[in-house]
Short mmCIF file of C-alpha atoms and ligand atoms in Angstrom, two decimals:
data_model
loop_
_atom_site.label_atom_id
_atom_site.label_comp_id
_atom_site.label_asym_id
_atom_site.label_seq_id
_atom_site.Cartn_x
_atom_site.Cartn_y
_atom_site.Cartn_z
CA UNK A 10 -73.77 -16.66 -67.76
CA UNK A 11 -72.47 -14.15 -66.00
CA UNK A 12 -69.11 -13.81 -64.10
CA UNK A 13 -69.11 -14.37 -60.12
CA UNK A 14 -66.41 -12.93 -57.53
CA UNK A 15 -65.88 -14.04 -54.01
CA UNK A 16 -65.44 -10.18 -52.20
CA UNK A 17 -65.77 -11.04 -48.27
CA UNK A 18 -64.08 -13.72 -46.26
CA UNK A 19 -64.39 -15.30 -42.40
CA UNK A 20 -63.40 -18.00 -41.24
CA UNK A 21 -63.22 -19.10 -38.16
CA UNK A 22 -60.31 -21.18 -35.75
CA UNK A 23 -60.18 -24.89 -36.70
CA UNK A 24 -60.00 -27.17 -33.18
CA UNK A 25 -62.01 -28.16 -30.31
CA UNK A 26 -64.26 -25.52 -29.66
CA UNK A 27 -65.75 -26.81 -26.06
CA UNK A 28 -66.55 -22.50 -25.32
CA UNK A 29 -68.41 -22.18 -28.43
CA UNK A 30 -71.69 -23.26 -29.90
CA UNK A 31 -72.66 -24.35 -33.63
CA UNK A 32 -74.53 -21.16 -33.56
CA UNK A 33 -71.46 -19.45 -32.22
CA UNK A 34 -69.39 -20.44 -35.03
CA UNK A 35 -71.94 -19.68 -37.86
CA UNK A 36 -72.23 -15.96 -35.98
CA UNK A 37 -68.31 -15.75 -35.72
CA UNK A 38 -67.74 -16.55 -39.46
CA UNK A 39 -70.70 -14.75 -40.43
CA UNK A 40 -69.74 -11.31 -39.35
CA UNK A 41 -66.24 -11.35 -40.18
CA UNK A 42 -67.19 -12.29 -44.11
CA UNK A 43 -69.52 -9.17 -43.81
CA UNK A 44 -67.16 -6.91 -42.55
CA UNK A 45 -64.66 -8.02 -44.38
CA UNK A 46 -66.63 -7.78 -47.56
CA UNK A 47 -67.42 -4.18 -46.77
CA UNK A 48 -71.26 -4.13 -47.07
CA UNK A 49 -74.29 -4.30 -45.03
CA UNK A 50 -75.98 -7.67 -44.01
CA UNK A 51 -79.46 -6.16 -45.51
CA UNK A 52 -77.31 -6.01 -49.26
CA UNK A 53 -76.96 -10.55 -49.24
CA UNK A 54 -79.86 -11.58 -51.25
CA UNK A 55 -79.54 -15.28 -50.13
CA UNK A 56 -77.56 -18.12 -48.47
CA UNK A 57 -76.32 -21.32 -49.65
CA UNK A 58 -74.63 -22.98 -46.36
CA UNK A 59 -72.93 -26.42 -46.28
CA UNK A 60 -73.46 -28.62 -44.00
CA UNK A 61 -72.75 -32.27 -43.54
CA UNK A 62 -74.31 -34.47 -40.25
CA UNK A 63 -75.22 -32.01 -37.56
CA UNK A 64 -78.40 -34.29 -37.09
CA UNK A 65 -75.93 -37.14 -35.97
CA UNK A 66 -73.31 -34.68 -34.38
CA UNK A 67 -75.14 -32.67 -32.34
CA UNK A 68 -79.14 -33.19 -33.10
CA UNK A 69 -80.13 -30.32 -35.18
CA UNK A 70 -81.36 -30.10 -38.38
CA UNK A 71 -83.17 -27.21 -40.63
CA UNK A 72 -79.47 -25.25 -40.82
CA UNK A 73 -80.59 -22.86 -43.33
CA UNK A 74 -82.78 -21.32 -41.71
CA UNK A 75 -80.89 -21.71 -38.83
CA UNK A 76 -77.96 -19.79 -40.27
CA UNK A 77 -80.26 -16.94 -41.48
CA UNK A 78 -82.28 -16.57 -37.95
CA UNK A 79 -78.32 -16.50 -36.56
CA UNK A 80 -77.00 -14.05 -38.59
CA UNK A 81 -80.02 -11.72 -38.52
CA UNK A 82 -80.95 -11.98 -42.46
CA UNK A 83 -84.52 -13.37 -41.89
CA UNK A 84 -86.37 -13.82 -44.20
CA UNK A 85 -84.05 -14.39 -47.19
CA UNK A 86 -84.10 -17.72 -48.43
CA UNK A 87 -81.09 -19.62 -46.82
CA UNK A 88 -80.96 -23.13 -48.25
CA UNK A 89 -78.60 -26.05 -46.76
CA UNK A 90 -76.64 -28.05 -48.97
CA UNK A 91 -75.55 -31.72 -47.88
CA UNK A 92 -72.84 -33.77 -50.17
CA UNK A 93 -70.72 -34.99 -47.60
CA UNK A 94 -67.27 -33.49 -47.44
CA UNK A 95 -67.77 -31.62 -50.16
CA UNK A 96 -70.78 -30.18 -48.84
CA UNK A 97 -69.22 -26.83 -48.83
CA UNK A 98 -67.83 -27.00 -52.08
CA UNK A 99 -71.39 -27.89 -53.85
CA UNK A 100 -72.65 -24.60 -51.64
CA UNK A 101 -69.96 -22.41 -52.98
CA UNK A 102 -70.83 -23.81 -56.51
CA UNK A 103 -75.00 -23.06 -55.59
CA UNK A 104 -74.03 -19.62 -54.30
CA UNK A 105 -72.35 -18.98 -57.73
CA UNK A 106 -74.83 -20.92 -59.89
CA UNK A 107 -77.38 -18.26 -58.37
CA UNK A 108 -75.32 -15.24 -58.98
CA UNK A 109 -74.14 -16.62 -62.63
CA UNK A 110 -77.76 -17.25 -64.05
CA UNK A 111 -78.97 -13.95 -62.64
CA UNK A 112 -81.17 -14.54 -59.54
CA UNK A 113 -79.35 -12.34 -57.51
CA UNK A 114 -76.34 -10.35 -57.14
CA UNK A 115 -75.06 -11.02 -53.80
CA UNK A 116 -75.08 -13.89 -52.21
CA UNK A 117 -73.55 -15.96 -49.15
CA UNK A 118 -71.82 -19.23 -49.16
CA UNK A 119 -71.21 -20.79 -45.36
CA UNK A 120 -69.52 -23.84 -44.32
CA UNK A 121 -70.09 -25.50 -41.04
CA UNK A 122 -69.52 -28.57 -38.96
CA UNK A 123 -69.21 -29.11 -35.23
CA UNK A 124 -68.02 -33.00 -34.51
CA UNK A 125 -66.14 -32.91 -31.42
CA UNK A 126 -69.53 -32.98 -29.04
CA UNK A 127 -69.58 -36.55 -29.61
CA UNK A 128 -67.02 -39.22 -29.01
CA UNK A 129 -64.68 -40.83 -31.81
CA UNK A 130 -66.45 -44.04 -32.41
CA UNK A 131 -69.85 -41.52 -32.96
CA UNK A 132 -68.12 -39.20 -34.73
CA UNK A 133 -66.96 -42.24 -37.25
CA UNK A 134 -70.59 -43.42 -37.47
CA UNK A 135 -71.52 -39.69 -38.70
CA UNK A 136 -69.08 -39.91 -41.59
CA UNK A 137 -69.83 -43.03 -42.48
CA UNK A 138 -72.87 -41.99 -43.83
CA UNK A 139 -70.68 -40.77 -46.96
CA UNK A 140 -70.56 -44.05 -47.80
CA UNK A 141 -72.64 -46.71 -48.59
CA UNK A 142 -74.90 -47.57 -45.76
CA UNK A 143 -75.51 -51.07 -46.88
CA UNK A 144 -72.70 -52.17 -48.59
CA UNK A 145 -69.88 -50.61 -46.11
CA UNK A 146 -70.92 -48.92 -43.26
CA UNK A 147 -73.05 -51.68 -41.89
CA UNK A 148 -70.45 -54.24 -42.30
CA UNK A 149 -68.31 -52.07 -40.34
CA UNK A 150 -66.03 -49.62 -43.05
CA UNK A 151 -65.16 -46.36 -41.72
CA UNK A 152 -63.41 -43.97 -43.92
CA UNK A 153 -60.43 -44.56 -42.84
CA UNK A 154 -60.66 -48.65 -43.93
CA UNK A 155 -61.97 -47.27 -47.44
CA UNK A 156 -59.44 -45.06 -47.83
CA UNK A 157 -56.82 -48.20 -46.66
CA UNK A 158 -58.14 -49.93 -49.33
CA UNK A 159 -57.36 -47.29 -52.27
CA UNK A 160 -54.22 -46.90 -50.33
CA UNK A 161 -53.57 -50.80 -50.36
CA UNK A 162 -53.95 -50.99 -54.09
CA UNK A 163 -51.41 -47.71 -55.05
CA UNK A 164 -49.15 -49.23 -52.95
CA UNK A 165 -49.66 -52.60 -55.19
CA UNK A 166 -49.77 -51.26 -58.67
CA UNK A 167 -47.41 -48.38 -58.43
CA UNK A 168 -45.32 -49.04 -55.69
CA UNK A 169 -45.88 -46.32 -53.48
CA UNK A 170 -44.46 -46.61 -49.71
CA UNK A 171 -45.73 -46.09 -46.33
CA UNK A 172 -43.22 -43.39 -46.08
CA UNK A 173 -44.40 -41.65 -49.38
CA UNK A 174 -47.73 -40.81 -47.83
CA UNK A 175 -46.12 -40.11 -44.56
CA UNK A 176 -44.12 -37.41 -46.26
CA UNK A 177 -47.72 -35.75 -47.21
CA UNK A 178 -48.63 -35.40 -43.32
CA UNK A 179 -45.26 -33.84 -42.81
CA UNK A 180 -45.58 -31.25 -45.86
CA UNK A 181 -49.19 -30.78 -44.51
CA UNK A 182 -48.13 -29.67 -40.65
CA UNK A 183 -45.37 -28.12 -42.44
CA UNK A 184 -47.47 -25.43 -43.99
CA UNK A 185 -50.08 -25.78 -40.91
CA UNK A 186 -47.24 -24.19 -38.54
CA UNK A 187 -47.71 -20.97 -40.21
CA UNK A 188 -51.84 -20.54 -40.51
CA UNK A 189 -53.38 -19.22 -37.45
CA UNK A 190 -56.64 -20.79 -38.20
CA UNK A 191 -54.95 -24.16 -38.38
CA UNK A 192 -55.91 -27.02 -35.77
CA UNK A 193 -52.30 -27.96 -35.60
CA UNK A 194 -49.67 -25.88 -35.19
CA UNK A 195 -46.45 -28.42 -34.66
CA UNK A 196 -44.19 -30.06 -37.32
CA UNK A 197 -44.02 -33.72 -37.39
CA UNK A 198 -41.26 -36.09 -38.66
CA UNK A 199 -41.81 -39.37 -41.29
CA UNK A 200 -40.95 -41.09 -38.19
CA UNK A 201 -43.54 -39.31 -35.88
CA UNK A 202 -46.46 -40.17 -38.69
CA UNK A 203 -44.39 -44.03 -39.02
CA UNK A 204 -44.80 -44.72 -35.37
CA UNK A 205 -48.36 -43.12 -34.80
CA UNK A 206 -50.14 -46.40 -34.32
CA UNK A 207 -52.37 -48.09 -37.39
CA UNK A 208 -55.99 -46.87 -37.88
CA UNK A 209 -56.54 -49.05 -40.78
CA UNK A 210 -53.72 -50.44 -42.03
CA UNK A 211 -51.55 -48.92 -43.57
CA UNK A 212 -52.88 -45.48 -42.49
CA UNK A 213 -52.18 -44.55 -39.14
CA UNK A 214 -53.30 -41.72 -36.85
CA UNK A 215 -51.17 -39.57 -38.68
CA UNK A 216 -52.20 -40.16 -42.24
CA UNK A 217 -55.63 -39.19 -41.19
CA UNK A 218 -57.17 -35.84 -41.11
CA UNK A 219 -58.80 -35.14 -37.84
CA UNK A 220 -61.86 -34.53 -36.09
CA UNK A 221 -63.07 -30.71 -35.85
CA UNK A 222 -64.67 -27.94 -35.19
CA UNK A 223 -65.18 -24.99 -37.68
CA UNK A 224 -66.96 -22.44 -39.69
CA UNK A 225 -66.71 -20.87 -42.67
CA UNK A 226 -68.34 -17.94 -44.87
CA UNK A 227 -67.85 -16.23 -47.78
CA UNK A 228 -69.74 -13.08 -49.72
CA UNK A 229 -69.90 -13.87 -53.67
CA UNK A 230 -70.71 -10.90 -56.03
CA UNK A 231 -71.81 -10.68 -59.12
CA UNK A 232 -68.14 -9.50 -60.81
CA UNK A 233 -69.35 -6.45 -62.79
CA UNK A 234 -70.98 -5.36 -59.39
CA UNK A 235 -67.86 -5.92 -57.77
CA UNK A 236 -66.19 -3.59 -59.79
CA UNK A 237 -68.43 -0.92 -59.67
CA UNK A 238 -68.00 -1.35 -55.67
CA UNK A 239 -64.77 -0.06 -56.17
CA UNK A 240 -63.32 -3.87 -54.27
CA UNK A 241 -60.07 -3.69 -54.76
CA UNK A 242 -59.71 -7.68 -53.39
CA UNK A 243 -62.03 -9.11 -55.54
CA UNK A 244 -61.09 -12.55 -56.76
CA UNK A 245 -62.98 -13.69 -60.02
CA UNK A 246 -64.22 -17.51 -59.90
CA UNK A 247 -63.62 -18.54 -63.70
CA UNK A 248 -64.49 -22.23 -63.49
CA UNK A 249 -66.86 -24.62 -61.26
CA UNK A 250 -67.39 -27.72 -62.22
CA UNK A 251 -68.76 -30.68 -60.39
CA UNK A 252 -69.13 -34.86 -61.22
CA UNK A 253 -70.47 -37.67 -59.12
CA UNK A 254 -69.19 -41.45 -59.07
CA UNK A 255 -70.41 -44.86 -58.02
CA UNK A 256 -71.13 -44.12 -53.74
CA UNK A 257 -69.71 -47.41 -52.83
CA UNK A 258 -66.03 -48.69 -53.61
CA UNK A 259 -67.33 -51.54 -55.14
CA UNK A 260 -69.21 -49.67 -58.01
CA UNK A 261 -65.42 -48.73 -59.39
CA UNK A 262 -63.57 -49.67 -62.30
CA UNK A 263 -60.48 -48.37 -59.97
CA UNK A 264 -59.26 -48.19 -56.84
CA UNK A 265 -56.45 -45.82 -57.38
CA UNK A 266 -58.49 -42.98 -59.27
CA UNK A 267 -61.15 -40.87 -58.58
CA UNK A 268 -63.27 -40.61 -61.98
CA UNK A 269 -65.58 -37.71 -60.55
CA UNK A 270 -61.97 -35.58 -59.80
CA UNK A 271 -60.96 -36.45 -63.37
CA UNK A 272 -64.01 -35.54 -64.88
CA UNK A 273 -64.89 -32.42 -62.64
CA UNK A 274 -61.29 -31.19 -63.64
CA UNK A 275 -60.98 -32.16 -67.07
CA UNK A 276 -64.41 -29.92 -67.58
CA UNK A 277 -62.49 -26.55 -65.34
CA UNK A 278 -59.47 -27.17 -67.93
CA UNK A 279 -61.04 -26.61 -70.61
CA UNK A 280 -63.61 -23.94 -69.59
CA UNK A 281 -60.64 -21.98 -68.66
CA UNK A 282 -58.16 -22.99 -71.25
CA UNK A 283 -55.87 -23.65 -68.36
CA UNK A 284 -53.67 -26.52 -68.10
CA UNK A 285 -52.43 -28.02 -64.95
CA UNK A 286 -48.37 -26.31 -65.57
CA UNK A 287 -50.80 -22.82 -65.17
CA UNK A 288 -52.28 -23.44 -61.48
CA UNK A 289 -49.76 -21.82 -58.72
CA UNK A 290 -51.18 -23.27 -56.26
CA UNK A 291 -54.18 -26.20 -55.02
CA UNK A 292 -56.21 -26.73 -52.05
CA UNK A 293 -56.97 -30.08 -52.39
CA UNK A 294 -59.29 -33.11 -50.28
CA UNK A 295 -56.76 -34.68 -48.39
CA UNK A 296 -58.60 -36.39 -45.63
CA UNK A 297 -55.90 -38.75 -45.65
CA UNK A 298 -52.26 -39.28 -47.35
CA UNK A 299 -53.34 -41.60 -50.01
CA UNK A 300 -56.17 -39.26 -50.77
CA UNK A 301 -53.03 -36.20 -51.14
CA UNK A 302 -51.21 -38.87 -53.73
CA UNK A 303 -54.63 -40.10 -55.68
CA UNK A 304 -55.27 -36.36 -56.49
CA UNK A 305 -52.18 -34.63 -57.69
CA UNK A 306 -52.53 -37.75 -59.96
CA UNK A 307 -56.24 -36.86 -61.19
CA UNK A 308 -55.73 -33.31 -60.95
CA UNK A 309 -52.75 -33.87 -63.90
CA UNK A 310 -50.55 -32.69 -61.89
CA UNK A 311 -48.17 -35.60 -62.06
CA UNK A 312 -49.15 -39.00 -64.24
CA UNK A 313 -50.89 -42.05 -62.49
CA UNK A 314 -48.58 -43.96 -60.32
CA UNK A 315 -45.91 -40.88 -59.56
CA UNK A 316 -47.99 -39.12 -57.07
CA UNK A 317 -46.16 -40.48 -54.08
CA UNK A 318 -42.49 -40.17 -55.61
CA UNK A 319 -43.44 -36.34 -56.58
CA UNK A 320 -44.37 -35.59 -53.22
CA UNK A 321 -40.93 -37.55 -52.02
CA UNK A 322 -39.32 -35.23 -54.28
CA UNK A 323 -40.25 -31.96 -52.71
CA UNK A 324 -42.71 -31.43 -55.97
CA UNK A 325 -45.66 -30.36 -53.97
CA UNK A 326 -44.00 -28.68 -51.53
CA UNK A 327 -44.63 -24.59 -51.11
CA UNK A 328 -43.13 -22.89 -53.79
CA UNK A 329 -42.13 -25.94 -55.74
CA UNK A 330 -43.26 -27.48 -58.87
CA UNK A 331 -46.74 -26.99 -57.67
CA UNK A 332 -48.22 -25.78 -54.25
CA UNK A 333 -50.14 -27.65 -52.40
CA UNK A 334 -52.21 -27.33 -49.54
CA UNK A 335 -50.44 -24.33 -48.32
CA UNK A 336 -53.29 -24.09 -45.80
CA UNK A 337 -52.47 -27.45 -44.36
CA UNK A 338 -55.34 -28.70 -45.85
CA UNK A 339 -57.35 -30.95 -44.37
CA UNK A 340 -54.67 -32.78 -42.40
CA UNK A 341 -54.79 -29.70 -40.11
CA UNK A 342 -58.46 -29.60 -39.57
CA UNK A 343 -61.57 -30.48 -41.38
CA UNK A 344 -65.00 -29.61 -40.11
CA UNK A 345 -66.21 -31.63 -42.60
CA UNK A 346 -68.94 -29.47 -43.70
CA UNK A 347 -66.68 -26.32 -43.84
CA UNK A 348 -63.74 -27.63 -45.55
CA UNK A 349 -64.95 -26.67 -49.34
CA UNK A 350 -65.57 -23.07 -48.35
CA UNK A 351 -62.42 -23.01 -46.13
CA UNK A 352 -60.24 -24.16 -49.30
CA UNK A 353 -61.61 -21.36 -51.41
CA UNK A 354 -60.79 -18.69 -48.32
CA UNK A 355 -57.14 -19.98 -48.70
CA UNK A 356 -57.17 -19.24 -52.56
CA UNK A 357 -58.32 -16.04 -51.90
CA UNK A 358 -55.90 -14.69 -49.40
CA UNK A 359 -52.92 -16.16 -51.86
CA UNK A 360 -54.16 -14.39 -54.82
CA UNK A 361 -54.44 -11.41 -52.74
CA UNK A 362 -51.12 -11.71 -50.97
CA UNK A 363 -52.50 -11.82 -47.92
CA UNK A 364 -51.16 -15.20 -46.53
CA UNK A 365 -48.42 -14.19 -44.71
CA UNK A 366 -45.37 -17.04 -43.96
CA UNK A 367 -47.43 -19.50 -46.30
CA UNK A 368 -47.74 -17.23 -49.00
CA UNK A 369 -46.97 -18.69 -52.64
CA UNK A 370 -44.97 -16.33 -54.70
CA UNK A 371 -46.81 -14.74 -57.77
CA UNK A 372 -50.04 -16.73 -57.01
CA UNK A 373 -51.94 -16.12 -59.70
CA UNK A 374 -54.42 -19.19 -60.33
CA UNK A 375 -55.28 -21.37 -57.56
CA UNK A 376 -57.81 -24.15 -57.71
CA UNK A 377 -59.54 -25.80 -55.19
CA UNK A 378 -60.67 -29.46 -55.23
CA UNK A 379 -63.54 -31.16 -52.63
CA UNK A 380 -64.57 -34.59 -52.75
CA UNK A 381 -67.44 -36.20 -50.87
CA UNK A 382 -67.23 -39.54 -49.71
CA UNK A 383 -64.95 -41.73 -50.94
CA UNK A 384 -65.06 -40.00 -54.15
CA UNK A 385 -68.92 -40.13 -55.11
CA UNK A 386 -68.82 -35.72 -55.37
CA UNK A 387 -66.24 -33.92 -56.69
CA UNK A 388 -66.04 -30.05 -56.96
CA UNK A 389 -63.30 -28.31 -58.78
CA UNK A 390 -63.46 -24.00 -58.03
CA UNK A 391 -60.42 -22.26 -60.37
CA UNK A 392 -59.86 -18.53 -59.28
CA UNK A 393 -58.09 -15.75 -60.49
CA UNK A 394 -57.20 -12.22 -59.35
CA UNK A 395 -58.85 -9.72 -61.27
N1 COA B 411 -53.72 -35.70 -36.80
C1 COA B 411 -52.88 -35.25 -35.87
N2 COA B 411 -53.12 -35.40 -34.53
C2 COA B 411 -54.27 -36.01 -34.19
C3 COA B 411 -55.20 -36.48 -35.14
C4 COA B 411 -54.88 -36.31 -36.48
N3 COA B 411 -55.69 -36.76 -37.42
N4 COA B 411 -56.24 -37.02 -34.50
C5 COA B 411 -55.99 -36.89 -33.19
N5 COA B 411 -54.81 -36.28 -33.01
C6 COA B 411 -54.13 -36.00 -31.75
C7 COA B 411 -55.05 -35.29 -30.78
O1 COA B 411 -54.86 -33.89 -30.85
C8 COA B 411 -54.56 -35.85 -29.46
O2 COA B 411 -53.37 -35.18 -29.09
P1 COA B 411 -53.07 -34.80 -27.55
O3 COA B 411 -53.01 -36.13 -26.85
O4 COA B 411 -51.76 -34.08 -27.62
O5 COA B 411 -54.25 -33.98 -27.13
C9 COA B 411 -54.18 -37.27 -29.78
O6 COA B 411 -53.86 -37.27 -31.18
C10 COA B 411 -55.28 -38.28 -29.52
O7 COA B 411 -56.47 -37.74 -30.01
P2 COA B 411 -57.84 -38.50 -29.99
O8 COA B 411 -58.92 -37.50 -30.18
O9 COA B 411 -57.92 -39.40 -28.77
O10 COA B 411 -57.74 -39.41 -31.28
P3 COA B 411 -58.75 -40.51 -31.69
O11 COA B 411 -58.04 -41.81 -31.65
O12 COA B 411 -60.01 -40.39 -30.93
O13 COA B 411 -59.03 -40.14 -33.22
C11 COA B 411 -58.68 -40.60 -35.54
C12 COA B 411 -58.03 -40.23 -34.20
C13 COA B 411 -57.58 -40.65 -36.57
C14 COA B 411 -59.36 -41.96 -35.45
C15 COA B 411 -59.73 -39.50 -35.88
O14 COA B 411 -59.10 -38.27 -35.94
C16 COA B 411 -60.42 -39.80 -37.20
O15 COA B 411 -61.35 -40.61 -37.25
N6 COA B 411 -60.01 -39.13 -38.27
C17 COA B 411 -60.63 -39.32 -39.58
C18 COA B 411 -61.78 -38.37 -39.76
C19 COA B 411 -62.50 -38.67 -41.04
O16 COA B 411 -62.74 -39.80 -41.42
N7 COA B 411 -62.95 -37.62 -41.74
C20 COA B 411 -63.68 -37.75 -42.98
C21 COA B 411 -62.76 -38.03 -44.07
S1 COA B 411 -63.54 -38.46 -45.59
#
């Protein structure tokens, strides 16, 4: 198989975009990865673009071709890929499975969501569809209640506190401040996340990740290829790895693991001979606090059960034991559909040294980690500077 690079990036704001269009934001994202890869549109061979519930969120469907017709690259084949919140990690991982197995040589990997046309309650319905349609979403579970309930049992058989996974929201605005891209750009206290009102009890408004607006894009080159380009910025992609888990809660042997995450890891270890003391730095699914806690725990970061005293510690903080989310992760914006592609733009300005106040020091490995659902996908991407 051969070896796959990402070598453009564009991303655009996370937020309410009420002056911009879907297609907007697929044309915004689209360009700057192009430019900032260096080459000419004509050169991308085809499109992998992620994409979770625009039928639901704003009535359109067909987005591949949609994103090729947008972005002026008719008529190579532009495919959308649909696993939930990890839709855009399962694109980046088709994008690369093309490139690897020698289809093509150039290829691009979008992200996109736009969920702030509708209102809250419709916006909930959308995502629900991660779930199980008939065993949770129609007797009323949003993600936030599943995610309560994996919360509720930690907080049982380990002990973890209220304020443990507050302290995740705070780290997470924490790095936010200092990414331009990020929809939040204000520090909060344990106190501000303690008094923000229950969603599902116990997560409360600010334990939750929130409702956005984005796109995201990136140009992945065969690595030889890159070389030869003379681009300097490359970033090698060394492992991607990907499991899949019961849909429904109920299908679980646990509540306070994700098996996909453990096996989708477990496989990028030992592809790459890496352990977890190696990675410098993680962009990982935290669409709420509990999911931040569950896992630095499956990641093997930190053992089962210590996930929520390592991040009271300061252990996940930037430039600590390990570094995570020093995007803000998805506590500071996740167009749902984006968010996989997003996480691997982060990894990519680290290992380049491009990421200003939120930079990690020496970032050499960085790993990103998307889960769909409540934990039915799981993508793990490992990158390295090369
Ligand atoms: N974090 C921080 N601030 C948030 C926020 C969040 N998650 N969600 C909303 N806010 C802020 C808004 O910016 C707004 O601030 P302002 O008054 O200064 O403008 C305020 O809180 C109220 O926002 P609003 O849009 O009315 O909130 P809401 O009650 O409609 O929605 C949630 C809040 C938590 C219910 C919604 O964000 C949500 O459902 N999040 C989960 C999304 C999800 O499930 N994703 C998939 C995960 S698998």
């Amino acid at each position: 198989m051969r070896s796959v690079s990402i070598i453009g990036t564009g991303l655009t704001k996370f937020g309410e975009h009420w002056d911009k269009s879907f297609r907007e934001l697929i044309a915004e994202a689209g360009v700057k990865a192009i430019e900032s890869a260096k080459i000419e549109g004509k050169t991308i061979e085809a499109i992998y673009g992620g994409c979770m519930a625009s039928g639901r969120l704003i009535g359109q469907e067909h987005i591949g071709a949609l994103i090729a017709d947008q972005l002026g690259l008719n008529p190579i084949p532009s495919t959308r890929v649909e696993a939930a919140c990890a839709s855009g990690g399962v694109a980046l991982r088709s994008g690369i499975l093309a490139i690897s197995s020698g289809t093509y040589d150039i290829v691009a990997v979008g992200g996109i969501e736009k969920m702030t046309e509708v209102s809250t309650e419709a916006a909930s319905f959308a995502l629900g569809g991660a779930g199980d349609q008939e065993t949770e979403l129609f007797h009323g579970a949003t993600f936030p209640s599943l995610y309560a309930l994996m919360a509720r049992r930690h907080m049982e058989e380990f002990g973890t506190t209220e304020e443990q996974m507050a302290m995740c929201s705070v780290q997470a605005h924490k790095n936010g401040v200092n990414n331009p891209h990020s929809q939040f750009q204000r520090e909060i206290t344990v106190e501000d996340v303690m008094q923000s009102g229950y969603v599902a009890s116990p997560l409360k408004l600010l334990d939750c990740s929130p409702i956005t607006d984005g796109a995201a894009t990136l140009i992945l080159c065969e690595t030889e290829k890159a070389k030869k380009m003379g681009l300097e910025n490359a970033v090698e992609i060394i492992a991607s790895t990907q499991a899949s888990d019961s849909l429904a809660l109920t299908g679980r042997k646990s509540l306070t693991e994700m098996a996909a995450t453990k096996i989708a890891v477990k496989e990028a270890y030992e592809k790459t001979k890496l352990e977890p003391k190696d990675i410098d730095l993680v962009e990982l699914h935290d669409c709420f606090s509990i999911a931040n806690i569950l896992a630095i725990e499956d990641l093997g970061f930190f053992k089962k059960g210590e996930g929520g005293k390592a991040v009271e510690k300061g252990k996940t903080s930037l430039n600590s034991e390990i570094s995570v989310n020093p995007s803000g992760g998805l506590k500071c914006g996740h167009p749902v559909g984006a968010t996989g592609v997003k996480q691997a733009i982060e990894i990519f300005e680290q290992l380049n040294g491009t990421a200003g106040k939120r930079q990690v020091k020496n970032a050499k490995i960085g790993m990103a980690h998307n889960v769909g659902g409540s934990g039915a996908t799981a993508v793990i991407h490992i990158m390295k500077k090369t």
